[in-house]
Each structure stands twice: as C-alpha cells, then as structure tokens.
Coordinates of C-alpha atoms in Angstrom, one line a residue:
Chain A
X1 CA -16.7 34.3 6.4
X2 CA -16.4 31.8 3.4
X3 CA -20.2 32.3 3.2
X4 CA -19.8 36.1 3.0
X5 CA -16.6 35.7 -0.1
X6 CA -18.8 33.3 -1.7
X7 CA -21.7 35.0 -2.0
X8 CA -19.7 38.4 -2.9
X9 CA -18.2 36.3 -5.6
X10 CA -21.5 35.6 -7.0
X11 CA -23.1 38.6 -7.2
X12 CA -20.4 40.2 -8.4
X13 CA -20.3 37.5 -11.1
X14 CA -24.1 38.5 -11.5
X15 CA -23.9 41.9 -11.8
X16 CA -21.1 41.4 -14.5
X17 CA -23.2 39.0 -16.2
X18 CA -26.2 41.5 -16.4
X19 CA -24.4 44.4 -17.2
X20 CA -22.7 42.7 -20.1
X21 CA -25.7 41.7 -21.5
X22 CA -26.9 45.9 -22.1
X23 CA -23.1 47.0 -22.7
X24 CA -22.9 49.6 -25.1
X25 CA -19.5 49.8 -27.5
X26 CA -16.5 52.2 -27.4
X27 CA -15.1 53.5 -30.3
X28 CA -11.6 51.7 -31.2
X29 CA -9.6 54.6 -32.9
X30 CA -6.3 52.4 -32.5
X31 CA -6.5 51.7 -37.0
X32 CA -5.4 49.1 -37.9
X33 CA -6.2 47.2 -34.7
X34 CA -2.7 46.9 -33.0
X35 CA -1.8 43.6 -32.0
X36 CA 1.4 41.1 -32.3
X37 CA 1.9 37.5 -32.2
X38 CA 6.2 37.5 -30.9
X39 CA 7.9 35.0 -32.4
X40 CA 9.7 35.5 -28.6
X41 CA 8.5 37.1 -26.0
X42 CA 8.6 40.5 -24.9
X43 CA 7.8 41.7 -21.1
X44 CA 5.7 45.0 -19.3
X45 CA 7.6 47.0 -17.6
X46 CA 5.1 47.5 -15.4
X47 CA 3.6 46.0 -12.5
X48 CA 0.2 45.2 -13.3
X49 CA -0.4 43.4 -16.4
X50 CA -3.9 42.7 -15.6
X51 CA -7.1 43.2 -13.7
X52 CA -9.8 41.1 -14.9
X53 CA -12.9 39.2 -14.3
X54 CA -14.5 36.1 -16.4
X55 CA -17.4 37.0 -17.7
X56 CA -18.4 34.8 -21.2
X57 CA -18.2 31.0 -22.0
X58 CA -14.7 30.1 -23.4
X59 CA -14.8 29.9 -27.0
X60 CA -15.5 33.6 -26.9
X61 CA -12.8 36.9 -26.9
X62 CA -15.3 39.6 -26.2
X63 CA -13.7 42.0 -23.8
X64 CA -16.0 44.2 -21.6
X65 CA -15.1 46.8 -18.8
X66 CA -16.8 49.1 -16.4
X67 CA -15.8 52.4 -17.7
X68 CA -17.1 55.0 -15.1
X69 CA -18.7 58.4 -16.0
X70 CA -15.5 60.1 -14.9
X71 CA -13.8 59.0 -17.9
X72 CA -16.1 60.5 -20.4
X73 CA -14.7 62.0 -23.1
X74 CA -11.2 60.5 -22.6
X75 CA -9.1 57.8 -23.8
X76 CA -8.6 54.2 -22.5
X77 CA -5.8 51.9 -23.3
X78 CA -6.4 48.2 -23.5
X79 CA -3.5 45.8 -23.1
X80 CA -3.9 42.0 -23.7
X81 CA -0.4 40.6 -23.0
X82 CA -0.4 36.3 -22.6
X83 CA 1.7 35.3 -19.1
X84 CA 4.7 33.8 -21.9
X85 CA 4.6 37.2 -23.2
X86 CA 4.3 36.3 -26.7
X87 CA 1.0 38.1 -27.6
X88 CA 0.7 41.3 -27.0
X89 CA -1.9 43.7 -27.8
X90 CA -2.2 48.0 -26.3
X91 CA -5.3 49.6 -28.3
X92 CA -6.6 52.8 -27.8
X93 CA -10.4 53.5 -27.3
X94 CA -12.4 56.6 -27.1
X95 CA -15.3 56.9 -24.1
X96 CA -17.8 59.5 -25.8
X97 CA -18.6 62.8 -24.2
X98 CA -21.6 61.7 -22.7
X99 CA -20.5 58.8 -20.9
X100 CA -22.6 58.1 -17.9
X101 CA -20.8 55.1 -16.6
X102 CA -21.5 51.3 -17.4
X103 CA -20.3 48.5 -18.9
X104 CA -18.5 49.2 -22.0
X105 CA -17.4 46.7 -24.9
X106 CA -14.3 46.6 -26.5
X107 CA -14.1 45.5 -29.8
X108 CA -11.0 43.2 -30.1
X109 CA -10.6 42.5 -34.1
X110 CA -8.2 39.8 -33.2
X111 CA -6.7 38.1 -35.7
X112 CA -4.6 35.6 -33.2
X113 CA -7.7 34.0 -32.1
X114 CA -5.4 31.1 -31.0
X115 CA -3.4 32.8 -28.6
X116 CA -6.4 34.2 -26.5
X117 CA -8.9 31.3 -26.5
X118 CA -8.8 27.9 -25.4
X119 CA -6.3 28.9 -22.8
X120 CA -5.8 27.9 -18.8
X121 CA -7.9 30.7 -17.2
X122 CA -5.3 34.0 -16.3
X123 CA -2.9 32.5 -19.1
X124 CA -3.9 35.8 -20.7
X125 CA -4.0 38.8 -18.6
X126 CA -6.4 42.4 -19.9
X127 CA -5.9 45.2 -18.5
X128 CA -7.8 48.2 -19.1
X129 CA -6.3 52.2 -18.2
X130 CA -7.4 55.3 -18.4
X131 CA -4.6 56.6 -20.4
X132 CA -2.9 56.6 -23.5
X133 CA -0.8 53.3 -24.3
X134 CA 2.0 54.7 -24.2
X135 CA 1.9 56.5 -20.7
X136 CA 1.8 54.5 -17.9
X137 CA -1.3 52.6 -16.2
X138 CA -2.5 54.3 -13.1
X139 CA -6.0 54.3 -13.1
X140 CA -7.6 51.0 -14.0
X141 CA -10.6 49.1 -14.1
X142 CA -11.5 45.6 -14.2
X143 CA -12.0 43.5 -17.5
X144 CA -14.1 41.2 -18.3
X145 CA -13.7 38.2 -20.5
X146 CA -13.6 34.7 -20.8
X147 CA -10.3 34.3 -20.2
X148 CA -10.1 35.0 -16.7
X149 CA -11.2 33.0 -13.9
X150 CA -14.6 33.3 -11.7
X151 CA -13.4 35.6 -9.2
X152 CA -11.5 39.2 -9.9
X153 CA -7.6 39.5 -9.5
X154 CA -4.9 41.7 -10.2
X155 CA -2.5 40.0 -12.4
X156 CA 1.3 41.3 -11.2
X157 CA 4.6 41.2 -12.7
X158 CA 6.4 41.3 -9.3
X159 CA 9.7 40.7 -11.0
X160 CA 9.9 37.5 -8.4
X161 CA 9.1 39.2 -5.4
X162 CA 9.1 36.6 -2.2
X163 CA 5.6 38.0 -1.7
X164 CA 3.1 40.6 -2.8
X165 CA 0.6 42.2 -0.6
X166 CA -2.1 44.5 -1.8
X167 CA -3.6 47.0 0.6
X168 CA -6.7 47.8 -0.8
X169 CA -8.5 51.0 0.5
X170 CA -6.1 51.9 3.3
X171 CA -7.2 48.3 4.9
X172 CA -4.6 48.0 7.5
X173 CA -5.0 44.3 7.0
X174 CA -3.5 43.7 3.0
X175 CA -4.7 40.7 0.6
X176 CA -1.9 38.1 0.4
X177 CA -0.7 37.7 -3.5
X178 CA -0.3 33.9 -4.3
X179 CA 2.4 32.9 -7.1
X180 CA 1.1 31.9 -10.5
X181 CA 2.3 28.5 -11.4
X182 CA 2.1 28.4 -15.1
X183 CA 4.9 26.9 -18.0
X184 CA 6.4 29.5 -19.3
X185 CA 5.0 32.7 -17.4
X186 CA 7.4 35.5 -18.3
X187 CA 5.1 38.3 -18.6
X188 CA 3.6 38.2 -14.9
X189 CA 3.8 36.2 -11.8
X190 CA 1.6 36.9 -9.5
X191 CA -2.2 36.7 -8.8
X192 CA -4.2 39.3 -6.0
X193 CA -7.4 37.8 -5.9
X194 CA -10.1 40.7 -5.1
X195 CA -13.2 38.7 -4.3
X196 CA -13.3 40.1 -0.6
X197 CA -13.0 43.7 -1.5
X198 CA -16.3 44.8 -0.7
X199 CA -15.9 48.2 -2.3
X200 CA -16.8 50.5 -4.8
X201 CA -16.4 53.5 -7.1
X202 CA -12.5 54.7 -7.2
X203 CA -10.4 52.6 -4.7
X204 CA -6.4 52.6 -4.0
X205 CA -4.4 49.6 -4.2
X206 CA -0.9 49.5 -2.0
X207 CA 1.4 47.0 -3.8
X208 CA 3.7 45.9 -1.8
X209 CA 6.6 43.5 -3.2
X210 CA 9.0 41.8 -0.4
X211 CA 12.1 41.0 -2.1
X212 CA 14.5 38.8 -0.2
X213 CA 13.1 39.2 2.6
X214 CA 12.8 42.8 2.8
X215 CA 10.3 45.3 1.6
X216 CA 10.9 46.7 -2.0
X217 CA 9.2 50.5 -2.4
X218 CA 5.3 51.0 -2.7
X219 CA 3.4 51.0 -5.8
X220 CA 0.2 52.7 -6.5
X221 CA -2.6 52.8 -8.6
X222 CA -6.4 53.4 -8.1
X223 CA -8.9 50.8 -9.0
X224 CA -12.2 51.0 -10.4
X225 CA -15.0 48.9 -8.9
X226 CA -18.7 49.0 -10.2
Chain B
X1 CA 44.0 -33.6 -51.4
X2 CA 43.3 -31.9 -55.0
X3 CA 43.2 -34.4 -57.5
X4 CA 41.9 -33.9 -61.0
X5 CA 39.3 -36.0 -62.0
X6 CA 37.7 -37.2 -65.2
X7 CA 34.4 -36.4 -64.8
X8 CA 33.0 -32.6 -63.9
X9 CA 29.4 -33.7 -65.1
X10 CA 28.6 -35.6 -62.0
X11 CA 30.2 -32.7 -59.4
X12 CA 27.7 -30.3 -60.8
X13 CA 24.8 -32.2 -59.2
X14 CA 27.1 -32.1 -55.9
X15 CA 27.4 -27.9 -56.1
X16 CA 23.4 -27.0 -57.2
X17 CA 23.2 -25.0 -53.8
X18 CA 25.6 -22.8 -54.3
X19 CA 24.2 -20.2 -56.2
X20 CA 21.4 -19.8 -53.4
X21 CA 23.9 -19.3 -50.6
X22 CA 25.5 -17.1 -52.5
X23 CA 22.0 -15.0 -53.2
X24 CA 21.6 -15.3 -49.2
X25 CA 24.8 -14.0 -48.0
X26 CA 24.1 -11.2 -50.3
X27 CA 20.8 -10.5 -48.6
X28 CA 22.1 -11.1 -45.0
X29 CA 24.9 -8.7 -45.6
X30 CA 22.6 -5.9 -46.2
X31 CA 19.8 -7.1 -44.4
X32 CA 21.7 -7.6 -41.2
X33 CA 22.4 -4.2 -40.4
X34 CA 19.0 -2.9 -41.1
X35 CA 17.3 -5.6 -39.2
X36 CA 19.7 -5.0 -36.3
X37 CA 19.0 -1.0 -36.3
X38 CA 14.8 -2.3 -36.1
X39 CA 15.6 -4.6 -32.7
X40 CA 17.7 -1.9 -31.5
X41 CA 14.4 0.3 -31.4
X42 CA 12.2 -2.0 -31.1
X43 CA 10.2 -1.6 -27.7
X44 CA 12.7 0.8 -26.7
X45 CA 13.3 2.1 -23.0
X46 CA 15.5 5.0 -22.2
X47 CA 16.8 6.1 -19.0
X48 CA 17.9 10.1 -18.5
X49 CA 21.3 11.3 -17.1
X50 CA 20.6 14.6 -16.0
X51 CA 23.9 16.3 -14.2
X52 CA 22.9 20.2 -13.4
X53 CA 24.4 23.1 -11.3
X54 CA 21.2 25.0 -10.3
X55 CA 20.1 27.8 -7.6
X56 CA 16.1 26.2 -8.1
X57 CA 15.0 22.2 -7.9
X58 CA 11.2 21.6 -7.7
X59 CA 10.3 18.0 -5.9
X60 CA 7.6 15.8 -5.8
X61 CA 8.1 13.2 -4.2
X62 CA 7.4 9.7 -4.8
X63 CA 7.2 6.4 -2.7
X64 CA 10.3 5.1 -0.8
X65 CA 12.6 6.6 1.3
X66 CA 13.3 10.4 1.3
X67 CA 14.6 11.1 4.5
X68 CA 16.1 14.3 5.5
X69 CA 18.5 15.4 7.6
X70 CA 18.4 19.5 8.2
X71 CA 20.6 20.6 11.3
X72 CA 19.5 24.3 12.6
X73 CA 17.0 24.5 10.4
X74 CA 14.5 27.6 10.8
X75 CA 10.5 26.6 10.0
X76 CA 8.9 30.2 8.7
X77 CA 5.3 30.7 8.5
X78 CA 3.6 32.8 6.2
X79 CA 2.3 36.0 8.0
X80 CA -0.9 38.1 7.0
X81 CA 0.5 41.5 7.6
X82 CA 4.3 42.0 6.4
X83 CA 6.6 42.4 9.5
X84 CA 8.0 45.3 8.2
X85 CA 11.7 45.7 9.2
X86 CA 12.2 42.3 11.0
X87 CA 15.6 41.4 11.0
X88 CA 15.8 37.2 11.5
X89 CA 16.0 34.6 8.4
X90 CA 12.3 34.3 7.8
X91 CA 12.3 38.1 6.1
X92 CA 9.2 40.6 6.2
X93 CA 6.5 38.1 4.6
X94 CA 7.1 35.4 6.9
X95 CA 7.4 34.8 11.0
X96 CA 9.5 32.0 12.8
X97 CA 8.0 29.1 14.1
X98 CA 10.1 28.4 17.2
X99 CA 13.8 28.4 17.5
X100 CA 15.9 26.9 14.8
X101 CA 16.4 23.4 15.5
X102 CA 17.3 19.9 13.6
X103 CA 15.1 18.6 11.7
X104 CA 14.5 14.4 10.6
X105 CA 12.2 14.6 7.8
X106 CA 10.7 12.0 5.6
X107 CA 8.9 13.5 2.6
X108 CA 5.5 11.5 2.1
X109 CA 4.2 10.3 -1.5
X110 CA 2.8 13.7 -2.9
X111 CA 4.6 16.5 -1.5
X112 CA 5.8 18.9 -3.2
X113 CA 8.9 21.6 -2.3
X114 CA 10.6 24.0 -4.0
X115 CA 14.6 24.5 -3.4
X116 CA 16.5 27.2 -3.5
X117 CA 20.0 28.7 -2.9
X118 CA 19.3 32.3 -1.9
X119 CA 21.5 35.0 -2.6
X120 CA 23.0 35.0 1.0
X121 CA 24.1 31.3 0.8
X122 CA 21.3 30.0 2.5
X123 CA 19.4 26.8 1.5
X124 CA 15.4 27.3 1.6
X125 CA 12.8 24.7 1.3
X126 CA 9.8 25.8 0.3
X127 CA 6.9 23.8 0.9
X128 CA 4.4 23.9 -2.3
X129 CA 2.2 21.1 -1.2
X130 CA 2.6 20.6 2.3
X131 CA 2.1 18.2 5.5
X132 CA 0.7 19.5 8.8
X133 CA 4.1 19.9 10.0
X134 CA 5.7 21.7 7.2
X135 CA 2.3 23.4 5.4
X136 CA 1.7 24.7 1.7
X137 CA 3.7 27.8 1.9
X138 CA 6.1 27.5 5.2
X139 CA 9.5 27.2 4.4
X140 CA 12.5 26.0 6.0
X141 CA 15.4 27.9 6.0
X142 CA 18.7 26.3 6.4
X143 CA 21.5 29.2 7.1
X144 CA 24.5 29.1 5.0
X145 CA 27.3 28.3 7.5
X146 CA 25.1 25.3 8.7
X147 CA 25.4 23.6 4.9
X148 CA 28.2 21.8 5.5
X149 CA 26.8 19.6 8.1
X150 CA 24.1 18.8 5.8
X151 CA 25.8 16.7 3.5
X152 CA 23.9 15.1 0.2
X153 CA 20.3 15.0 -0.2
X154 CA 18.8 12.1 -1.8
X155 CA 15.7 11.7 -3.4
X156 CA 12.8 9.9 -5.3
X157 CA 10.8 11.8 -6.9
X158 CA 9.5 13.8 -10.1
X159 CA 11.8 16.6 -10.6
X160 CA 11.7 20.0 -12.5
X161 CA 15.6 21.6 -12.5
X162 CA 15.5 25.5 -12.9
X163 CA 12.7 27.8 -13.3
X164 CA 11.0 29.5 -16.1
X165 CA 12.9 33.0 -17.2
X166 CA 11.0 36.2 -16.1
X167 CA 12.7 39.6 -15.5
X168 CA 14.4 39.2 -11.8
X169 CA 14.5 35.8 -11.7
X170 CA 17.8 34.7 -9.3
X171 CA 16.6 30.7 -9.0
X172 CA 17.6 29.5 -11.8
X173 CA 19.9 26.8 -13.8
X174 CA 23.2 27.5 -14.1
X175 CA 24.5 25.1 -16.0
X176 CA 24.1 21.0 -17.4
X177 CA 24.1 18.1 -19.5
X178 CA 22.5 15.0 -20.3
X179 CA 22.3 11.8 -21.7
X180 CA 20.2 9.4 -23.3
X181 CA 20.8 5.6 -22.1
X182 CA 18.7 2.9 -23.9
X183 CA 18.4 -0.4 -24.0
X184 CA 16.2 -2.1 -26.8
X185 CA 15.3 -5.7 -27.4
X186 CA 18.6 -6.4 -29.5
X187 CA 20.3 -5.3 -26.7
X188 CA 18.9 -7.4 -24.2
X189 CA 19.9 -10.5 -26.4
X190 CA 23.4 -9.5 -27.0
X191 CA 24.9 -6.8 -23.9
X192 CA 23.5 -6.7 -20.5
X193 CA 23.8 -2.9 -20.5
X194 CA 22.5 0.1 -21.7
X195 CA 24.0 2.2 -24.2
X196 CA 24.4 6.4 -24.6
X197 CA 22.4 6.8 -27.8
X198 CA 22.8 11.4 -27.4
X199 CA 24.0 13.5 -25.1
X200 CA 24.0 17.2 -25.1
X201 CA 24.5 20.7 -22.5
X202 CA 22.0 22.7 -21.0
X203 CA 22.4 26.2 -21.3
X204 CA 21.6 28.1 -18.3
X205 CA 18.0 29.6 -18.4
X206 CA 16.9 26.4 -18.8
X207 CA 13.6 25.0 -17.1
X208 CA 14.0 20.9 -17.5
X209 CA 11.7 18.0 -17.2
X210 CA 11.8 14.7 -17.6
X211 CA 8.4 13.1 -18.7
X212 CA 6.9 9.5 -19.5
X213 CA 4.0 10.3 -21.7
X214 CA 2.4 13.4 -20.5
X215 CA 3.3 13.3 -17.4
X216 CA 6.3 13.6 -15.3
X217 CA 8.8 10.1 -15.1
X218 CA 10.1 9.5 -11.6
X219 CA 13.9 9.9 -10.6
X220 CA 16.2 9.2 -8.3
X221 CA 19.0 11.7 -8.1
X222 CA 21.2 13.4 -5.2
X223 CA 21.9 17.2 -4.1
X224 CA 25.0 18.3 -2.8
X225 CA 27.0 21.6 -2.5
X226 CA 30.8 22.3 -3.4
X227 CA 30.5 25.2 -1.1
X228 CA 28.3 27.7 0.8
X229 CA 28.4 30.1 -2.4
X230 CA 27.9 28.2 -5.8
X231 CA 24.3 26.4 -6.7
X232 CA 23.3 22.8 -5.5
X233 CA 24.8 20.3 -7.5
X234 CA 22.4 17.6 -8.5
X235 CA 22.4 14.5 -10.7
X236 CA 19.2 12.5 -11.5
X237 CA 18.8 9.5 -13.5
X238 CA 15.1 9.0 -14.5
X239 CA 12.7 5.8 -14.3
X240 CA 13.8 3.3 -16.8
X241 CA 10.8 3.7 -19.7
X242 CA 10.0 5.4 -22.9
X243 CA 11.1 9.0 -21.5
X244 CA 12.1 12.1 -23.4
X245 CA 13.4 15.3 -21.9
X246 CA 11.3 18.8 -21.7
X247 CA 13.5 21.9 -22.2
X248 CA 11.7 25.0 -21.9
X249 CA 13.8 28.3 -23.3
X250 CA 12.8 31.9 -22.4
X251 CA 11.1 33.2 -25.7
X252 CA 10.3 29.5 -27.0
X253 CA 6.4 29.1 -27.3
X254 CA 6.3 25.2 -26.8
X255 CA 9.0 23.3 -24.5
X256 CA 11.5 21.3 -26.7
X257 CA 11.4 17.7 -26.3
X258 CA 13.9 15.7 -26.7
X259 CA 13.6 11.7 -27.5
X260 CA 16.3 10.0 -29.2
X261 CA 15.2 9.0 -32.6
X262 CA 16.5 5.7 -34.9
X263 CA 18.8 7.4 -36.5
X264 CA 20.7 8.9 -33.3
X265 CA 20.5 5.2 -32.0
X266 CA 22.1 3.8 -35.7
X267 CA 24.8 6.5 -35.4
X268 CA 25.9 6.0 -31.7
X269 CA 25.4 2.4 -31.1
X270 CA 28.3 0.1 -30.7
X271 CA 26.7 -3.1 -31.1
X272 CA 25.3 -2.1 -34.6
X273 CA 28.8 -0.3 -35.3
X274 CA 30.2 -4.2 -33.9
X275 CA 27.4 -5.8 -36.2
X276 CA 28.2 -3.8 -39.4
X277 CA 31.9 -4.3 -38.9
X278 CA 31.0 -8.7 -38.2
X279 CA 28.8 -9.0 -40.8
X280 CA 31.1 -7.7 -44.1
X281 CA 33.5 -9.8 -42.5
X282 CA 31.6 -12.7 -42.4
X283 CA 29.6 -12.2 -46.0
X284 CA 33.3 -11.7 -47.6
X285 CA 34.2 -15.0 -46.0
X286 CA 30.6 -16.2 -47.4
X287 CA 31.7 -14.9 -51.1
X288 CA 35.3 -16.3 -50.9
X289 CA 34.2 -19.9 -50.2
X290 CA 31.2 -19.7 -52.7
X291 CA 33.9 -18.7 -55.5
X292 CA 36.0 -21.1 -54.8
X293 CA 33.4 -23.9 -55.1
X294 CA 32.1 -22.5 -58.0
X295 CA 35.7 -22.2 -60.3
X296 CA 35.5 -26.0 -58.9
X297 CA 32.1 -26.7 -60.5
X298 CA 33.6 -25.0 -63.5
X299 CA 37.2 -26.7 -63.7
X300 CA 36.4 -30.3 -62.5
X301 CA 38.8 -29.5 -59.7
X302 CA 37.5 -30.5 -56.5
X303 CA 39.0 -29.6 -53.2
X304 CA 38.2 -33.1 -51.6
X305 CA 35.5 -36.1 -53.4
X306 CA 32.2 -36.4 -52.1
X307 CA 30.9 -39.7 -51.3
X308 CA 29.9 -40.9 -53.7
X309 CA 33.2 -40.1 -55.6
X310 CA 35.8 -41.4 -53.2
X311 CA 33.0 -44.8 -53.4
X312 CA 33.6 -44.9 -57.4
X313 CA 37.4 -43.8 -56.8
X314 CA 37.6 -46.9 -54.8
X315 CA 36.3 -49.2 -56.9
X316 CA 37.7 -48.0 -60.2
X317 CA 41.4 -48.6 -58.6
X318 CA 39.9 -52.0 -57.4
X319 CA 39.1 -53.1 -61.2
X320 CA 42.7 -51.0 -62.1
X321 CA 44.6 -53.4 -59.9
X322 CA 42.7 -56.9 -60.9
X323 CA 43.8 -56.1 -64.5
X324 CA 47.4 -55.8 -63.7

C-alpha cells in the first residue's frame, strides 16, 4: 500500500512538474496587485485556507494551478494567507473564453517576498477558487508552488477541532486530518494530506470537524484534480 | 598625644603618600561600583520562576524520574472512521482501549504529551510522541471527579505553557508571572544565593518557553489543581544556565524574548545596592583621614611622632636635662 501512495505521490509530482513547464498565464485584473503585510494578524473565516502542491525549488514564488476547461470565461480568486495570518493576499484572475483546461500561471507581483519564501513548507497556505474574492470558496483546485510540501493537502482552519476527517468522493472510509504544529499558526490548523486520492476531474470533499468529542455540522466543497 | 613641634620640614618627607591615596580612594569610589555591576554579569547564569494557571502544558520529558500516578484513567485510541454518536469519554474520533483502569507511568527521555483541562473538567493526556503503550496520538483521559485522587504531578522536562491563539482555541493560559534569578561571579564570591534581577505577569493568551540558546532549557516544575473546575496550576523553575524566556502574543510576528540585561541586574541587585551604599562610606572615611593628615603636613601638627621623631625627641630632652 505504501508502494502504491508512493508512487501516486510521484507521478502526481511529475505530472505537475511537466505541466508547469508548458503553463500558459491568466490575466490578473486585480490592479494594483492586492496584497498586505499585517502588522497583526487577521484570520479566514473560512474553513479551507489552502489546497496546494509544491511544485518549484524554494527561492521561487511562482504560483501555478490546474484551471479546468469548465471555468472558461470566468473568474478565479487566489488567496495566499501565511498560517500566523499576517500576510494576506485575495487577487482576482480572469480564465479566457477559450480555456481548454491546463495548467495555468498566476502572476503573483509580490512585493513581500519575505513573507512567502524561505519559509517551513505549508507556513504559507494558496488557495485557488472559482469565484470572486469576496464570495465564498466552494469550488477549488489545487496550487502549486514552492511553498508547499511534496505531497497535496488541504490546509484547514478547523477552529481547534479534536479531529478533522475528509471524505473524499463519497469514500465511506475518510482521510484522517493531522494537526499542524507550527509557532504561531493562527490562520489554520490543520493539514488533510490527499496523496491517496486516486481521482480526478471534479471531486467532493466531506469535512468533518469533531469538536469535543462530538461531530460539528458537515462542510462541503468540490475539488479539482487534473 | 598632640604636641607642637619645631620642625614641619622633616614631617613632610613622613606624609609624601598621601596625595596618592587620596587620588585612589577617588578612583575606588567610582570605580567600585562599576567594577562590581561587570562581576555581577560576568558569566552570568539565570534560573526562570514560571508560576501559571493554564487549561494547556506541552511536556517533553527529560531524564530522571517522571512517574505518574493516574487512577481510572481511560486510554483512547485514534479510530479511522468517526464513531458517530458514541456516548463514552473517548468522543466520536477516538475508541476505548479497555476499561478505565489505574495507571503507574514513567515517562521515558523523549516523550512528548500534551495536557489539557477539557471543558467538562476532565484531565486529558495527549500523547504527541508516544511509547508502545501509550502511542503518538492515544490519549488518556482522566474524568473530572477522579482528579482529586490524583494529587500533584511532577516533572522534568522541557515545557511549553499555553498554546498559540487561533479562533476557538479553549487550551490555553490563563494567567502568570515570572522571575528572573541570577547568580554571577560577584555573587558567588560574596552571597551563596541567587538574586531576582526582573520579574513580570503573563497575560493570558500567552504561549511561553523557556530556552537555553535555541533550544528548549529543561525544568523541573509540579501540576496541581485547586479544584475539578479551574486550569492546572503549575510552577516550573528552569535549568540553572544562560536562559531567557519566549513569549509568543497573538498578532506578534516574532516571539518576545526576554533575558535580563545589565542594567535590570544594576537596578535590582542588593549586593551592588549594599556595595554602593559601603563604598561612599568607606571613601568618605578615606577623605576624612587624608585631610586630616594633610592640615598636619601643613601646620606642623602631628597627631602622634614617627620614629624617627620620638628618637630625636628623646635625645633632645637627654641633652635638655645634662645642661640643667
């Protein structure tokens, strides 16, 4: 079975790598480029603050993402917020008409360089929606950059949540979220690693958050796989 | 005896050293202080007082004894699938191992728990880095009316007090304060013990470390619980070394450190506030006796004859006496 994760891992890490390499841009029309450095920190309210897969050495902040076809012609919302939650960054992109569904990049005119490089792997968390930035996230797909570590994860904000578990695809058997230990992590807490998935295309992820020992409502949102 | 006598020239030769001493009292009035407040910090070693009320204590613990005494104590197992609508102390993302019994622990070099006073009362120990009996992620669940039999926890090991603020968070610190006890090489000549150089609160929020260098300074501390409804109550007192304190704040990029500088030590130490209040009263002692020998090197009036005048005294009243 570790055989089977490990090689899923590496492929996936592959195909990432390859389709990086011919990624075409989106067009930014968040101007000027919105980003803050808090001088304290400020939190999501929602439960996913990122989904996200390392993809480039470290000294680099070039953010990629599979956009798929079905978002042609609409607008995506990237949100880079750091696990202290004192950078924070929710730009707009448009997918042209056209679109038929790769890897996309995302320019990131960053002018806090320091807060995204040089950083413990998931100290900064992307995520990337098919929305507007100020509606909320329910349709997501996975980033990739070089802040994230090898395998993909969901990065939650399970607002201390004993446990999360993550169904993924109706699996009756769900992933089992592990707490992020990391000074100062404000902004999210919680790390779903999706290297077992085994999926593609559109799939939905059950979040379920036990609090105190008891089951906290369902959350929802559908996941985009290449 | 003051006598006057007839000749000043030869008492000057007597009193040549007197402007020197004079020059070095000077110098060792204001020098003494200063050179006190360097030996004070010089090769300084500080131990941390850290007195806390706090729902959260992270442990890891070091070598010697940490042996543990938890009566009833329930040992829950992480599950795969959430038992959804279980009803027993473990909760939906964990399953009882067994029947709650007693437990005699004794934490091995390296082991990490987390502890916590849940909402209910009840005190959990959650295993971070585990053994085979008690694994990375089990916890041990001791019910609130069981507490009382517990009685004081001891400990030696690296401890972090609180937990990082996030929205939800219910383990934290409530409340705390510290001091700084040093003991510098000035010290160790002149007091056998240490000295509180600062002190301060911690407000509640607050994550805390103690550190040696980068990494985290070993302490020896105690929990205990007024009652089944308030936070543990835990006092540590670090390794004796050149500590400082880590104080992470919600909405503080860095963590704060805190090491007591020279100045805190010049301000609060009594033996350079006993120094600085010796020394004037010595140096003014000093000054009084130089100016008295000096208004003698000035008037011919001596205090007592030297030798050499008591000699010539002697013989003068020898030829005095012949003649009569």
């Amino acid at each position: 079975m570790r055989w089977v994760i490990f090689t899923t891992t590496l492929l996936l890490a592959a195909s990432w790598t390859t389709a990086v390499l011919k990624a075409q841009t989106l067009v930014l029309t968040t101007i000027p480029f919105n980003e803050k450095a808090h001088e304290t920190a400020r939190i999501s309210g929602q439960l996913v603050a990122g989904v996200q897969v390392k993809s480039a050495p470290d000294d680099t902040i070039l953010l990629h993402a599979y956009i798929p076809r079905n978002w042609a012609g609409k607008t995506v919302c990237s949100r880079v917020v750091s696990v202290d939650g004192l950078y924070e960054a929710s730009n707009e992109y448009e997918v042209a008409r056209d679109w038929p569904g790769a890897t996309a990049q995302l320019p990131h005119p960053t002018s806090q360089p320091q807060m995204l490089s040089g950083k413990a792997a998931d100290a900064v968390g992307v995520r990337v929606s098919l929305s507007s930035c100020e509606n909320a996230a329910e349709e997501v797909t996975i980033a990739a950059w070089s802040g994230a570590r090898q395998a993909p994860a969901l990065l939650i904000n399970s607002f201390q949540a004993d446990v999360v578990f993550a169904y993924i695809d109706g699996a009756t058997v769900p992933i089992r979220c592990e707490p992020i230990v990391m000074a100062g992590r404000s902004a999210y807490d919680t790390r779903c690693a999706l290297d077992d998935i085994g999926a593609s295309g559109r799939v939905e992820v059950k979040l379920l958050r036990i609090m105190d020992g008891k089951p906290a409502p369902q959350s929802r949102l559908f996941l985009w796989l290449p | 005896m003051i006598r006057r006598l007839g000749r000043p020239a030869r008492a000057k030769g007597n009193l040549r050293w007197l402007p020197g001493l004079t020059v070095a009292f000077v110098v060792a009035t204001l020098a003494a202080p200063l050179l006190f407040t360097i030996l004070i910090n010089w090769a300084d070693k500080r131990s941390f007082l850290v007195e806390a009320r706090t729902g959260q204590i992270t442990l890891t613990f070091g070598e010697g004894p940490n042996q543990w005494r938890l009566p009833d104590a329930i040992l829950c197992l992480p599950v795969a699938v959430p038992r959804l609508g279980a009803k027993d102390a473990c909760g939906a993302a964990f399953g009882p191992d067994g029947q709650a019994r007693e437990w005699l622990i004794d934490w091995r070099e390296g082991q990490t728990v987390t502890l916590r006073i849940e909402p209910d009362g009840s005190f959990v120990v959650a295993s971070v880095k585990g053994v085979a009996d008690i694994p990375a992620g089990a916890r041990l669940i001791v019910p609130a009316d069981i507490w009382n039999s517990v009685g004081t926890l001891l400990f030696q090991a690296e401890a972090t007090l609180g937990s990082d603020m996030a929205p939800g968070v219910r383990h934290y610190l409530w409340s705390g304060r510290w001091e700084a006890r040093e003991a510098g090489a000035a010290r160790f000549l002149f007091r056998s013990q240490t000295e509180v150089v600062k002190s301060g609160t911690l407000p509640a929020g607050a994550r805390v470390d103690i550190l040696k260098g980068e990494i985290p300074a070993l302490s020896y501390g105690h929990i205990s619980r007024r009652g089944v409804d308030g936070p543990m109550d835990v006092v540590l007192l670090s390794e004796f070394d050149d500590t400082y304190l880590s104080v992470r704040y919600y909405g503080v990029a860095q963590a704060v450190h805190i090491r007591p500088d020279w100045v805190d030590v010049a301000i609060s130490s009594p033996l350079l506030l006993a120094v600085a209040a010796i020394f004037p009263f010595l140096a003014s002692i000093g000054l009084y006796l130089s100016d008295m020998l000096k208004r003698t090197e000035a008037t011919g009036i001596h205090i007592s004859p030297g030798r050499e005048n008591r000699r010539r005294h002697s013989r003068k009243a020898i030829r005095r006496g012949r003649r009569r």
